[in-house]
Coordinates of C-alpha atoms and ligand atoms in Angstrom, one line a residue:
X13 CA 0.0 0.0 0.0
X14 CA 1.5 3.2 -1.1
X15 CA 0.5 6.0 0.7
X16 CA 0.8 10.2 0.1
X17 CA 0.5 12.5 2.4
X18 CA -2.2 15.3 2.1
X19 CA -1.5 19.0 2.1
X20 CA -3.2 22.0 3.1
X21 CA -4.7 23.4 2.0
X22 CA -6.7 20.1 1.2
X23 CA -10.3 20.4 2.9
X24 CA -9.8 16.3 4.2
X25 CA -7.5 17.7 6.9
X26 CA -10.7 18.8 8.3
X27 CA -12.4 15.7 8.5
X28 CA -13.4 14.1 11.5
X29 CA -11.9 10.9 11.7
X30 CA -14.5 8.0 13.0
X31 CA -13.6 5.3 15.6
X32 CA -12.1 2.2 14.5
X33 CA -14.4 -1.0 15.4
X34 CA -12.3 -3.8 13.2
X35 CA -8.9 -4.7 14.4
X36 CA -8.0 -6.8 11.7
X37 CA -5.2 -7.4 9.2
X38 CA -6.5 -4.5 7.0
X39 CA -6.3 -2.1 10.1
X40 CA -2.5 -3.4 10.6
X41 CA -1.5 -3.1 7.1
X42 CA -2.5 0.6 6.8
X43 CA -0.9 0.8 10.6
X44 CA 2.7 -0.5 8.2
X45 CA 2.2 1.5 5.5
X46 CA 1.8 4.8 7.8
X47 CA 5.3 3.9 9.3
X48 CA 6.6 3.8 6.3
X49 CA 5.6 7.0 5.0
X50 CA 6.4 8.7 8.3
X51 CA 10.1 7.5 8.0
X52 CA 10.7 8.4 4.7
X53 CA 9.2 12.2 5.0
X54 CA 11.2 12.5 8.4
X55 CA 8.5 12.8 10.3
X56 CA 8.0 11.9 14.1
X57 CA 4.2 11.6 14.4
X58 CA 1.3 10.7 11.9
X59 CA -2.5 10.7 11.4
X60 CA -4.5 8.4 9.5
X61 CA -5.9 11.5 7.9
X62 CA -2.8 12.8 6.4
X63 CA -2.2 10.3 4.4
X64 CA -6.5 10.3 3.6
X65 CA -7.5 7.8 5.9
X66 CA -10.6 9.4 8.2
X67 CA -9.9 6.8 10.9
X68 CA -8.9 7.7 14.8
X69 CA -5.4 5.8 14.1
X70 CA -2.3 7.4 14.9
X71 CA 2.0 7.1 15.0
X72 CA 4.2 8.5 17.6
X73 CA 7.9 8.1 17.1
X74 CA 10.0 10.1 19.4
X75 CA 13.6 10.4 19.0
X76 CA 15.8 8.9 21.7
X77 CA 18.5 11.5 23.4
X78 CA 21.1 10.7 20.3
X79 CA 18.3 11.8 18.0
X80 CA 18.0 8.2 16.8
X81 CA 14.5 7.0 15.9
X82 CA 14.3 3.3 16.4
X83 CA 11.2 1.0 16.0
X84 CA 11.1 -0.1 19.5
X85 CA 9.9 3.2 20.2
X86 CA 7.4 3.4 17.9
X87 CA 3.5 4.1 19.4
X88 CA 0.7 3.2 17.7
X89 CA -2.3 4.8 19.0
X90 CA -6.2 4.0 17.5
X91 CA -9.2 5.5 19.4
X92 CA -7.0 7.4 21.4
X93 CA -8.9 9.6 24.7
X94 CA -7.3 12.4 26.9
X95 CA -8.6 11.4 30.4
X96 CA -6.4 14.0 32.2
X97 CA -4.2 17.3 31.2
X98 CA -2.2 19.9 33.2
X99 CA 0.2 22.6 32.8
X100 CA 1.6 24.9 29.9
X101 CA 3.9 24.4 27.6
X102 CA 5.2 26.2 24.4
X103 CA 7.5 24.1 21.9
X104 CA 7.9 25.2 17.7
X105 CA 5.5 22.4 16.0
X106 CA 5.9 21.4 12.7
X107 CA 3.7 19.1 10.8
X108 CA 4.0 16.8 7.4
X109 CA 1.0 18.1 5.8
X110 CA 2.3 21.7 6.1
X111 CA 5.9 21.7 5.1
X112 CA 8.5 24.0 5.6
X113 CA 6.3 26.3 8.0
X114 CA 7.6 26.2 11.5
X115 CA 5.6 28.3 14.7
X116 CA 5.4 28.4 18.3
X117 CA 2.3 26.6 20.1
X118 CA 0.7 26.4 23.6
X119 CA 0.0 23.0 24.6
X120 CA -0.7 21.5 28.0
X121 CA 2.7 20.2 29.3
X122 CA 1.4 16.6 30.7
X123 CA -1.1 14.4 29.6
X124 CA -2.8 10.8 30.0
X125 CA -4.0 9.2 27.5
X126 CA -6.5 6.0 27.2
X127 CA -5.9 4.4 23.9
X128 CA -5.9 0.9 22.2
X129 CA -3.4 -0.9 20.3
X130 CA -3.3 -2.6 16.8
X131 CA -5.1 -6.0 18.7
X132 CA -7.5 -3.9 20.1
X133 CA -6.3 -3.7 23.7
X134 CA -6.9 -1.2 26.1
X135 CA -3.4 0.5 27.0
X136 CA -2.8 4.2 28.5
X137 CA -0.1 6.5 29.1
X138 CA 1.1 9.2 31.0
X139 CA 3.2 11.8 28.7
X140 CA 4.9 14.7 29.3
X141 CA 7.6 16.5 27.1
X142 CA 8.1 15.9 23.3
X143 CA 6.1 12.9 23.1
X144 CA 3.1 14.7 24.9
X145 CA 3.1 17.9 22.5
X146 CA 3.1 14.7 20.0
X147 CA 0.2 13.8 21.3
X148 CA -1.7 16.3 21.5
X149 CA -0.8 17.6 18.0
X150 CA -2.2 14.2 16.1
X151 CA -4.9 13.8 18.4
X152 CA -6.1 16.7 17.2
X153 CA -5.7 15.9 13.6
X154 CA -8.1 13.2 14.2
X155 CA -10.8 16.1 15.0
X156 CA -10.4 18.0 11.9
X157 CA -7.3 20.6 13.6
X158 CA -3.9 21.6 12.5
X159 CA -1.2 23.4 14.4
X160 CA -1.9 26.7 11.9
X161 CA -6.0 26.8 13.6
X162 CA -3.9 27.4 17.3
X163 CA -2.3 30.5 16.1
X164 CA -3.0 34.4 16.5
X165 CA -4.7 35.8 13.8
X166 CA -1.7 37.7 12.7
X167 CA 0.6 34.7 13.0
X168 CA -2.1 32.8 11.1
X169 CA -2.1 35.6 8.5
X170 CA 1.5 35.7 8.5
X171 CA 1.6 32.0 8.0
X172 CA -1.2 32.6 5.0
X173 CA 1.0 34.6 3.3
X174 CA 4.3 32.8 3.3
X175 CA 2.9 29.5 2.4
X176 CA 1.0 30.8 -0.3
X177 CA 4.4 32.6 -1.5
X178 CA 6.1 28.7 -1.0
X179 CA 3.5 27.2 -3.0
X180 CA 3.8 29.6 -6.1
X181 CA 7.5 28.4 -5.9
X182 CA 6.7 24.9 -5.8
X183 CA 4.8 24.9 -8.6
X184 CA 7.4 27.2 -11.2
X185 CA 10.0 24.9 -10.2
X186 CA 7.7 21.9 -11.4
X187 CA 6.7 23.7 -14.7
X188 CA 10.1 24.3 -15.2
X189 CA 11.8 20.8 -14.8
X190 CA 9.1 19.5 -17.3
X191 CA 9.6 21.9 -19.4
Ligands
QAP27 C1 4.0 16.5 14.9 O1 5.4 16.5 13.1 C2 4.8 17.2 16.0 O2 7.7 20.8 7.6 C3 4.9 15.7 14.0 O3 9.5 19.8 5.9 C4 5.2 18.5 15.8 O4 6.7 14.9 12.2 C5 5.1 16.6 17.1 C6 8.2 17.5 9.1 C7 6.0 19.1 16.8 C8 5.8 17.2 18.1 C9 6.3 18.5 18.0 C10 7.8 18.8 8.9 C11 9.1 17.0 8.2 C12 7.8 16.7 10.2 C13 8.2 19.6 7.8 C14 6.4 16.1 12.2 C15 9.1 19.0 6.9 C16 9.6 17.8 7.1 C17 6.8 17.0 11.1
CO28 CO1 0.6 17.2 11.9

């Protein structure tokens, strides 16, 4: 299953994604093919929605303190629930389906999680950091939100522009390598 990942502006980033009943071998291969996707854009977390799936399935994979990203620590979340949430926290998000656009976003700085697994057991969590800003930030993909919608209006205008700007690029430099 080859998988692409979806771009704002594209409307399905909007889309709320619905729970996941089956846990079945269909479930697990999208589960492989998101991995795979999220490695190969560089990406740390991933929503089932960004690569066009509206499903409450989600990746977490948190660098370790050599900046090495190993498969052990991989975190497959599906259905996922914040029971509990405390403190601030402020850390520059970034997200796949809005590249090369960087800015600063509040977030509660702990957080615990009831989620289930790719079998369909009942796990939790108790997060605080990196992986809890992770959290937080594809969690709320699976309700229709991106990390622009948490800004300032004139961050968010600010944002507006320069992306627009970086797409015009985008596409010159396509017209022009086809020629
Ligand atoms: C969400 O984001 C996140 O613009 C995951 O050119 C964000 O993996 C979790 C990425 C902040 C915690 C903190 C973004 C890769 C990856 C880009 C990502 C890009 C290439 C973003
Ligand atoms: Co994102």
């Amino acid at each position: 299953m080859k998988l692409t990942i979806v771009e704002y502006p594209d409307k399905r980033l909007k889309e709320k994604s619905k729970p996941v009943v089956k846990f079945d071998s269909e479930l697990h291969k999208l589960l492989d093919a998101m991995y795979e996707s999220m490695l190969s854009s560089n990406g740390i977390g991933l929503a089932a929605i960004q690569v066009g799936y509206a499903k409450q399935v989600l990746l977490l994979n948190i660098p370790d303190e050599n900046d090495a990203q190993s498969r052990d620590s991989l975190i497959e979340m599906i259905n996922p629930v914040v029971v509990e949430s405390s403190g601030e926290t402020t850390y520059q998000e970034g997200c796949l389906s809005v590249p090369s656009f960087y800015e600063d976003v509040n977030r509660f700085e702990r957080v615990s999680v009831n989620y289930q697994d790719r079998d369909g057991n009942t796990k939790s969590i108790e997060a605080d950091g990196l992986l809890s800003i992770a959290i937080q930030h594809e969690i709320d993909h699976l309700n229709g939100i991106l990390f622009i919608d948490k800004l300032s209006y004139s961050r968010r205008k600010k944002f507006e522009k320069e992306y627009k700007k970086m797409l015009k690029e985008k596409k010159i430099s396509k017209s022009g390598t086809k020629e």
